[in-house]
C-alpha cells in the first residue's frame, strides 16, 4: 500500500478546463465581460487550451454595446486556435453586434453563416440580424431578411 501511495500523484488544486467553463458561464450570466476576458487569458497562461464552449461564454459575456468588437474578434481567435466556430458562436457574435448597434457587421456574419455548411443560420440568427437592422433604423433590410426567413 505504501508503494502504491508513492506512485499516486498528489491532487491537483489548480482549475481545469471545466472549472474555467463554469466560471466563464458565471461571468456571462453576471454580465462581467472584463472578468470573462481575464479568465480566458488566465486559462491560456496556465497552459489550458480554450474550447468552443469557453469562447461561447466569453462572447455572450461581451455582447454589450461597449464590448461587441471583442466578441466579434473572438471568432478569429477561435479559428487561430484551430477551432471552427459553430452556429452558437456565430449567434453570440451576432447578438453582440446587435447590442452594439452594428447592423453591417451583423449582416456580414449572417452572410458568412449562409455560405457555411458547418455553421448555417437558424431562427435565432435571422431574428438577431433583423433586430440589429431594427436597432439601426434599417427597416427595409429588416423586412428583406424577414422575407428571406419565410422562404427557407
mmCIF file with all atom_site columns, C-alpha atoms in Angstrom:
data_model
loop_
_atom_site.group_PDB
_atom_site.id
_atom_site.type_symbol
_atom_site.label_atom_id
_atom_site.label_alt_id
_atom_site.label_comp_id
_atom_site.label_asym_id
_atom_site.label_entity_id
_atom_site.label_seq_id
_atom_site.pdbx_PDB_ins_code
_atom_site.Cartn_x
_atom_site.Cartn_y
_atom_site.Cartn_z
_atom_site.occupancy
_atom_site.B_iso_or_equiv
_atom_site.pdbx_formal_charge
_atom_site.auth_seq_id
_atom_site.auth_comp_id
_atom_site.auth_asym_id
_atom_site.auth_atom_id
_atom_site.pdbx_PDB_model_num
ATOM 1   C CA . UNK A 1 1   ? 0.000   0.000  0.000   1.00 0.00 ? 1   UNK A CA 1
ATOM 2   C CA . UNK A 1 2   ? 2.822   2.404  0.815   1.00 0.00 ? 2   UNK A CA 1
ATOM 3   C CA . UNK A 1 3   ? 4.422   1.742  -2.588  1.00 0.00 ? 3   UNK A CA 1
ATOM 4   C CA . UNK A 1 4   ? 1.131   2.490  -4.387  1.00 0.00 ? 4   UNK A CA 1
ATOM 5   C CA . UNK A 1 5   ? 0.651   5.689  -2.438  1.00 0.00 ? 5   UNK A CA 1
ATOM 6   C CA . UNK A 1 6   ? 4.042   6.891  -3.614  1.00 0.00 ? 6   UNK A CA 1
ATOM 7   C CA . UNK A 1 7   ? 3.008   6.405  -7.268  1.00 0.00 ? 7   UNK A CA 1
ATOM 8   C CA . UNK A 1 8   ? -0.285  8.263  -6.979  1.00 0.00 ? 8   UNK A CA 1
ATOM 9   C CA . UNK A 1 9   ? 0.234   11.894 -7.907  1.00 0.00 ? 9   UNK A CA 1
ATOM 10  C CA . UNK A 1 10  ? -0.906  14.460 -5.368  1.00 0.00 ? 10  UNK A CA 1
ATOM 11  C CA . UNK A 1 11  ? -4.301  16.026 -6.073  1.00 0.00 ? 11  UNK A CA 1
ATOM 12  C CA . UNK A 1 12  ? -4.194  18.982 -8.386  1.00 0.00 ? 12  UNK A CA 1
ATOM 13  C CA . UNK A 1 13  ? -5.502  22.156 -6.821  1.00 0.00 ? 13  UNK A CA 1
ATOM 14  C CA . UNK A 1 14  ? -5.386  24.287 -9.947  1.00 0.00 ? 14  UNK A CA 1
ATOM 15  C CA . UNK A 1 15  ? -8.523  24.863 -12.000 1.00 0.00 ? 15  UNK A CA 1
ATOM 16  C CA . UNK A 1 16  ? -9.088  22.680 -15.034 1.00 0.00 ? 16  UNK A CA 1
ATOM 17  C CA . UNK A 1 17  ? -10.953 23.463 -18.266 1.00 0.00 ? 17  UNK A CA 1
ATOM 18  C CA . UNK A 1 18  ? -14.288 22.502 -16.667 1.00 0.00 ? 18  UNK A CA 1
ATOM 19  C CA . UNK A 1 19  ? -13.691 24.872 -13.752 1.00 0.00 ? 19  UNK A CA 1
ATOM 20  C CA . UNK A 1 20  ? -12.898 27.682 -16.147 1.00 0.00 ? 20  UNK A CA 1
ATOM 21  C CA . UNK A 1 21  ? -16.000 26.870 -18.178 1.00 0.00 ? 21  UNK A CA 1
ATOM 22  C CA . UNK A 1 22  ? -18.174 27.165 -15.087 1.00 0.00 ? 22  UNK A CA 1
ATOM 23  C CA . UNK A 1 23  ? -16.531 30.430 -14.047 1.00 0.00 ? 23  UNK A CA 1
ATOM 24  C CA . UNK A 1 24  ? -16.865 31.854 -17.564 1.00 0.00 ? 24  UNK A CA 1
ATOM 25  C CA . UNK A 1 25  ? -20.548 30.934 -17.593 1.00 0.00 ? 25  UNK A CA 1
ATOM 26  C CA . UNK A 1 26  ? -20.945 32.755 -14.280 1.00 0.00 ? 26  UNK A CA 1
ATOM 27  C CA . UNK A 1 27  ? -19.301 35.834 -15.827 1.00 0.00 ? 27  UNK A CA 1
ATOM 28  C CA . UNK A 1 28  ? -21.650 35.559 -18.780 1.00 0.00 ? 28  UNK A CA 1
ATOM 29  C CA . UNK A 1 29  ? -24.736 35.328 -16.577 1.00 0.00 ? 29  UNK A CA 1
ATOM 30  C CA . UNK A 1 30  ? -23.459 38.070 -14.300 1.00 0.00 ? 30  UNK A CA 1
ATOM 31  C CA . UNK A 1 31  ? -22.697 40.471 -17.136 1.00 0.00 ? 31  UNK A CA 1
ATOM 32  C CA . UNK A 1 32  ? -18.967 40.613 -16.423 1.00 0.00 ? 32  UNK A CA 1
ATOM 33  C CA . UNK A 1 33  ? -17.192 40.837 -19.798 1.00 0.00 ? 33  UNK A CA 1
ATOM 34  C CA . UNK A 1 34  ? -13.898 42.158 -18.448 1.00 0.00 ? 34  UNK A CA 1
ATOM 35  C CA . UNK A 1 35  ? -13.672 39.386 -15.877 1.00 0.00 ? 35  UNK A CA 1
ATOM 36  C CA . UNK A 1 36  ? -14.512 36.796 -18.564 1.00 0.00 ? 36  UNK A CA 1
ATOM 37  C CA . UNK A 1 37  ? -11.677 38.119 -20.711 1.00 0.00 ? 37  UNK A CA 1
ATOM 38  C CA . UNK A 1 38  ? -9.270  37.980 -17.746 1.00 0.00 ? 38  UNK A CA 1
ATOM 39  C CA . UNK A 1 39  ? -10.292 34.400 -17.019 1.00 0.00 ? 39  UNK A CA 1
ATOM 40  C CA . UNK A 1 40  ? -9.781  33.373 -20.644 1.00 0.00 ? 40  UNK A CA 1
ATOM 41  C CA . UNK A 1 41  ? -6.280  34.873 -20.585 1.00 0.00 ? 41  UNK A CA 1
ATOM 42  C CA . UNK A 1 42  ? -5.518  33.212 -17.250 1.00 0.00 ? 42  UNK A CA 1
ATOM 43  C CA . UNK A 1 43  ? -6.693  29.894 -18.648 1.00 0.00 ? 43  UNK A CA 1
ATOM 44  C CA . UNK A 1 44  ? -4.266  30.245 -21.540 1.00 0.00 ? 44  UNK A CA 1
ATOM 45  C CA . UNK A 1 45  ? -1.414  31.325 -19.262 1.00 0.00 ? 45  UNK A CA 1
ATOM 46  C CA . UNK A 1 46  ? -1.914  28.152 -17.240 1.00 0.00 ? 46  UNK A CA 1
ATOM 47  C CA . UNK A 1 47  ? -1.437  26.089 -20.379 1.00 0.00 ? 47  UNK A CA 1
ATOM 48  C CA . UNK A 1 48  ? -5.090  25.187 -20.847 1.00 0.00 ? 48  UNK A CA 1
ATOM 49  C CA . UNK A 1 49  ? -6.489  25.436 -24.347 1.00 0.00 ? 49  UNK A CA 1
ATOM 50  C CA . UNK A 1 50  ? -9.926  27.048 -24.517 1.00 0.00 ? 50  UNK A CA 1
ATOM 51  C CA . UNK A 1 51  ? -12.584 25.118 -26.355 1.00 0.00 ? 51  UNK A CA 1
ATOM 52  C CA . UNK A 1 52  ? -15.623 26.290 -28.219 1.00 0.00 ? 52  UNK A CA 1
ATOM 53  C CA . UNK A 1 53  ? -17.733 26.268 -25.046 1.00 0.00 ? 53  UNK A CA 1
ATOM 54  C CA . UNK A 1 54  ? -15.289 28.713 -23.439 1.00 0.00 ? 54  UNK A CA 1
ATOM 55  C CA . UNK A 1 55  ? -15.495 31.010 -26.455 1.00 0.00 ? 55  UNK A CA 1
ATOM 56  C CA . UNK A 1 56  ? -19.302 30.813 -26.378 1.00 0.00 ? 56  UNK A CA 1
ATOM 57  C CA . UNK A 1 57  ? -19.367 32.056 -22.778 1.00 0.00 ? 57  UNK A CA 1
ATOM 58  C CA . UNK A 1 58  ? -16.857 34.868 -23.340 1.00 0.00 ? 58  UNK A CA 1
ATOM 59  C CA . UNK A 1 59  ? -18.632 36.032 -26.485 1.00 0.00 ? 59  UNK A CA 1
ATOM 60  C CA . UNK A 1 60  ? -22.001 36.094 -24.736 1.00 0.00 ? 60  UNK A CA 1
ATOM 61  C CA . UNK A 1 61  ? -20.457 37.969 -21.797 1.00 0.00 ? 61  UNK A CA 1
ATOM 62  C CA . UNK A 1 62  ? -19.072 40.506 -24.285 1.00 0.00 ? 62  UNK A CA 1
ATOM 63  C CA . UNK A 1 63  ? -22.426 41.016 -26.008 1.00 0.00 ? 63  UNK A CA 1
ATOM 64  C CA . UNK A 1 64  ? -22.658 44.596 -24.780 1.00 0.00 ? 64  UNK A CA 1
ATOM 65  C CA . UNK A 1 65  ? -22.589 47.914 -26.632 1.00 0.00 ? 65  UNK A CA 1
ATOM 66  C CA . UNK A 1 66  ? -19.054 48.583 -25.363 1.00 0.00 ? 66  UNK A CA 1
ATOM 67  C CA . UNK A 1 67  ? -17.622 45.101 -25.891 1.00 0.00 ? 67  UNK A CA 1
ATOM 68  C CA . UNK A 1 68  ? -19.169 43.998 -29.208 1.00 0.00 ? 68  UNK A CA 1
ATOM 69  C CA . UNK A 1 69  ? -15.860 44.307 -31.146 1.00 0.00 ? 69  UNK A CA 1
ATOM 70  C CA . UNK A 1 70  ? -14.192 41.920 -28.708 1.00 0.00 ? 70  UNK A CA 1
ATOM 71  C CA . UNK A 1 71  ? -16.997 39.389 -29.068 1.00 0.00 ? 71  UNK A CA 1
ATOM 72  C CA . UNK A 1 72  ? -16.701 39.573 -32.847 1.00 0.00 ? 72  UNK A CA 1
ATOM 73  C CA . UNK A 1 73  ? -12.909 39.181 -32.691 1.00 0.00 ? 73  UNK A CA 1
ATOM 74  C CA . UNK A 1 74  ? -13.313 36.014 -30.612 1.00 0.00 ? 74  UNK A CA 1
ATOM 75  C CA . UNK A 1 75  ? -14.405 34.230 -33.799 1.00 0.00 ? 75  UNK A CA 1
ATOM 76  C CA . UNK A 1 76  ? -10.980 34.814 -35.313 1.00 0.00 ? 76  UNK A CA 1
ATOM 77  C CA . UNK A 1 77  ? -9.247  33.918 -32.037 1.00 0.00 ? 77  UNK A CA 1
ATOM 78  C CA . UNK A 1 78  ? -11.035 30.562 -32.083 1.00 0.00 ? 78  UNK A CA 1
ATOM 79  C CA . UNK A 1 79  ? -10.058 29.987 -35.711 1.00 0.00 ? 79  UNK A CA 1
ATOM 80  C CA . UNK A 1 80  ? -6.454  30.885 -34.907 1.00 0.00 ? 80  UNK A CA 1
ATOM 81  C CA . UNK A 1 81  ? -6.519  28.107 -32.324 1.00 0.00 ? 81  UNK A CA 1
ATOM 82  C CA . UNK A 1 82  ? -7.889  25.621 -34.852 1.00 0.00 ? 82  UNK A CA 1
ATOM 83  C CA . UNK A 1 83  ? -11.473 25.788 -33.607 1.00 0.00 ? 83  UNK A CA 1
ATOM 84  C CA . UNK A 1 84  ? -14.128 26.380 -36.239 1.00 0.00 ? 84  UNK A CA 1
ATOM 85  C CA . UNK A 1 85  ? -16.977 28.468 -34.785 1.00 0.00 ? 85  UNK A CA 1
ATOM 86  C CA . UNK A 1 86  ? -20.391 26.838 -34.890 1.00 0.00 ? 86  UNK A CA 1
ATOM 87  C CA . UNK A 1 87  ? -23.846 28.357 -35.202 1.00 0.00 ? 87  UNK A CA 1
ATOM 88  C CA . UNK A 1 88  ? -23.984 29.065 -31.458 1.00 0.00 ? 88  UNK A CA 1
ATOM 89  C CA . UNK A 1 89  ? -20.708 31.017 -31.586 1.00 0.00 ? 89  UNK A CA 1
ATOM 90  C CA . UNK A 1 90  ? -21.771 32.986 -34.631 1.00 0.00 ? 90  UNK A CA 1
ATOM 91  C CA . UNK A 1 91  ? -25.133 33.740 -32.995 1.00 0.00 ? 91  UNK A CA 1
ATOM 92  C CA . UNK A 1 92  ? -23.275 35.057 -29.938 1.00 0.00 ? 92  UNK A CA 1
ATOM 93  C CA . UNK A 1 93  ? -21.262 37.354 -32.198 1.00 0.00 ? 93  UNK A CA 1
ATOM 94  C CA . UNK A 1 94  ? -24.472 38.405 -33.958 1.00 0.00 ? 94  UNK A CA 1
ATOM 95  C CA . UNK A 1 95  ? -26.048 39.269 -30.607 1.00 0.00 ? 95  UNK A CA 1
ATOM 96  C CA . UNK A 1 96  ? -23.010 41.354 -29.696 1.00 0.00 ? 96  UNK A CA 1
ATOM 97  C CA . UNK A 1 97  ? -23.272 43.233 -32.990 1.00 0.00 ? 97  UNK A CA 1
ATOM 98  C CA . UNK A 1 98  ? -26.984 43.812 -32.430 1.00 0.00 ? 98  UNK A CA 1
ATOM 99  C CA . UNK A 1 99  ? -26.427 45.175 -28.923 1.00 0.00 ? 99  UNK A CA 1
ATOM 100 C CA . UNK A 1 100 ? -23.616 47.336 -30.228 1.00 0.00 ? 100 UNK A CA 1
ATOM 101 C CA . UNK A 1 101 ? -25.828 48.779 -32.966 1.00 0.00 ? 101 UNK A CA 1
ATOM 102 C CA . UNK A 1 102 ? -23.682 47.261 -35.714 1.00 0.00 ? 102 UNK A CA 1
ATOM 103 C CA . UNK A 1 103 ? -26.105 46.086 -38.389 1.00 0.00 ? 103 UNK A CA 1
ATOM 104 C CA . UNK A 1 104 ? -23.449 45.986 -41.122 1.00 0.00 ? 104 UNK A CA 1
ATOM 105 C CA . UNK A 1 105 ? -21.296 43.626 -39.044 1.00 0.00 ? 105 UNK A CA 1
ATOM 106 C CA . UNK A 1 106 ? -24.361 41.526 -38.205 1.00 0.00 ? 106 UNK A CA 1
ATOM 107 C CA . UNK A 1 107 ? -25.270 41.228 -41.890 1.00 0.00 ? 107 UNK A CA 1
ATOM 108 C CA . UNK A 1 108 ? -21.702 40.184 -42.738 1.00 0.00 ? 108 UNK A CA 1
ATOM 109 C CA . UNK A 1 109 ? -21.864 37.447 -40.111 1.00 0.00 ? 109 UNK A CA 1
ATOM 110 C CA . UNK A 1 110 ? -25.252 36.303 -41.391 1.00 0.00 ? 110 UNK A CA 1
ATOM 111 C CA . UNK A 1 111 ? -23.854 36.102 -44.928 1.00 0.00 ? 111 UNK A CA 1
ATOM 112 C CA . UNK A 1 112 ? -20.927 34.063 -43.623 1.00 0.00 ? 112 UNK A CA 1
ATOM 113 C CA . UNK A 1 113 ? -23.368 31.685 -41.978 1.00 0.00 ? 113 UNK A CA 1
ATOM 114 C CA . UNK A 1 114 ? -25.475 31.385 -45.130 1.00 0.00 ? 114 UNK A CA 1
ATOM 115 C CA . UNK A 1 115 ? -22.360 30.317 -47.035 1.00 0.00 ? 115 UNK A CA 1
ATOM 116 C CA . UNK A 1 116 ? -21.212 27.885 -44.342 1.00 0.00 ? 116 UNK A CA 1
ATOM 117 C CA . UNK A 1 117 ? -22.152 24.212 -44.436 1.00 0.00 ? 117 UNK A CA 1
ATOM 118 C CA . UNK A 1 118 ? -20.828 23.742 -40.872 1.00 0.00 ? 118 UNK A CA 1
ATOM 119 C CA . UNK A 1 119 ? -22.494 26.763 -39.220 1.00 0.00 ? 119 UNK A CA 1
ATOM 120 C CA . UNK A 1 120 ? -25.724 27.546 -41.063 1.00 0.00 ? 120 UNK A CA 1
ATOM 121 C CA . UNK A 1 121 ? -28.026 30.262 -39.770 1.00 0.00 ? 121 UNK A CA 1
ATOM 122 C CA . UNK A 1 122 ? -31.019 29.281 -37.685 1.00 0.00 ? 122 UNK A CA 1
ATOM 123 C CA . UNK A 1 123 ? -34.104 31.108 -36.457 1.00 0.00 ? 123 UNK A CA 1
ATOM 124 C CA . UNK A 1 124 ? -32.034 32.870 -33.790 1.00 0.00 ? 124 UNK A CA 1
ATOM 125 C CA . UNK A 1 125 ? -29.545 34.076 -36.421 1.00 0.00 ? 125 UNK A CA 1
ATOM 126 C CA . UNK A 1 126 ? -32.224 35.697 -38.548 1.00 0.00 ? 126 UNK A CA 1
ATOM 127 C CA . UNK A 1 127 ? -34.107 37.170 -35.589 1.00 0.00 ? 127 UNK A CA 1
ATOM 128 C CA . UNK A 1 128 ? -30.913 38.698 -34.238 1.00 0.00 ? 128 UNK A CA 1
ATOM 129 C CA . UNK A 1 129 ? -29.913 40.143 -37.614 1.00 0.00 ? 129 UNK A CA 1
ATOM 130 C CA . UNK A 1 130 ? -33.426 41.585 -38.015 1.00 0.00 ? 130 UNK A CA 1
ATOM 131 C CA . UNK A 1 131 ? -33.152 43.102 -34.510 1.00 0.00 ? 131 UNK A CA 1
ATOM 132 C CA . UNK A 1 132 ? -29.776 44.644 -35.443 1.00 0.00 ? 132 UNK A CA 1
ATOM 133 C CA . UNK A 1 133 ? -31.331 46.249 -38.521 1.00 0.00 ? 133 UNK A CA 1
ATOM 134 C CA . UNK A 1 134 ? -34.261 47.462 -36.441 1.00 0.00 ? 134 UNK A CA 1
ATOM 135 C CA . UNK A 1 135 ? -31.950 48.993 -33.841 1.00 0.00 ? 135 UNK A CA 1
ATOM 136 C CA . UNK A 1 136 ? -30.169 50.881 -36.624 1.00 0.00 ? 136 UNK A CA 1
ATOM 137 C CA . UNK A 1 137 ? -33.369 52.054 -38.333 1.00 0.00 ? 137 UNK A CA 1
ATOM 138 C CA . UNK A 1 138 ? -32.824 49.859 -41.388 1.00 0.00 ? 138 UNK A CA 1
ATOM 139 C CA . UNK A 1 139 ? -36.413 48.726 -41.716 1.00 0.00 ? 139 UNK A CA 1
ATOM 140 C CA . UNK A 1 140 ? -36.160 47.797 -45.415 1.00 0.00 ? 140 UNK A CA 1
ATOM 141 C CA . UNK A 1 141 ? -33.305 45.425 -44.730 1.00 0.00 ? 141 UNK A CA 1
ATOM 142 C CA . UNK A 1 142 ? -35.184 44.013 -41.750 1.00 0.00 ? 142 UNK A CA 1
ATOM 143 C CA . UNK A 1 143 ? -38.215 43.313 -43.966 1.00 0.00 ? 143 UNK A CA 1
ATOM 144 C CA . UNK A 1 144 ? -35.991 41.741 -46.643 1.00 0.00 ? 144 UNK A CA 1
ATOM 145 C CA . UNK A 1 145 ? -34.477 39.404 -44.043 1.00 0.00 ? 145 UNK A CA 1
ATOM 146 C CA . UNK A 1 146 ? -37.927 38.548 -42.743 1.00 0.00 ? 146 UNK A CA 1
ATOM 147 C CA . UNK A 1 147 ? -38.973 37.618 -46.289 1.00 0.00 ? 147 UNK A CA 1
ATOM 148 C CA . UNK A 1 148 ? -35.846 35.508 -46.790 1.00 0.00 ? 148 UNK A CA 1
ATOM 149 C CA . UNK A 1 149 ? -36.516 33.759 -43.499 1.00 0.00 ? 149 UNK A CA 1
ATOM 150 C CA . UNK A 1 150 ? -40.075 32.964 -44.578 1.00 0.00 ? 150 UNK A CA 1
ATOM 151 C CA . UNK A 1 151 ? -38.788 31.422 -47.810 1.00 0.00 ? 151 UNK A CA 1
ATOM 152 C CA . UNK A 1 152 ? -36.487 28.963 -46.020 1.00 0.00 ? 152 UNK A CA 1
#
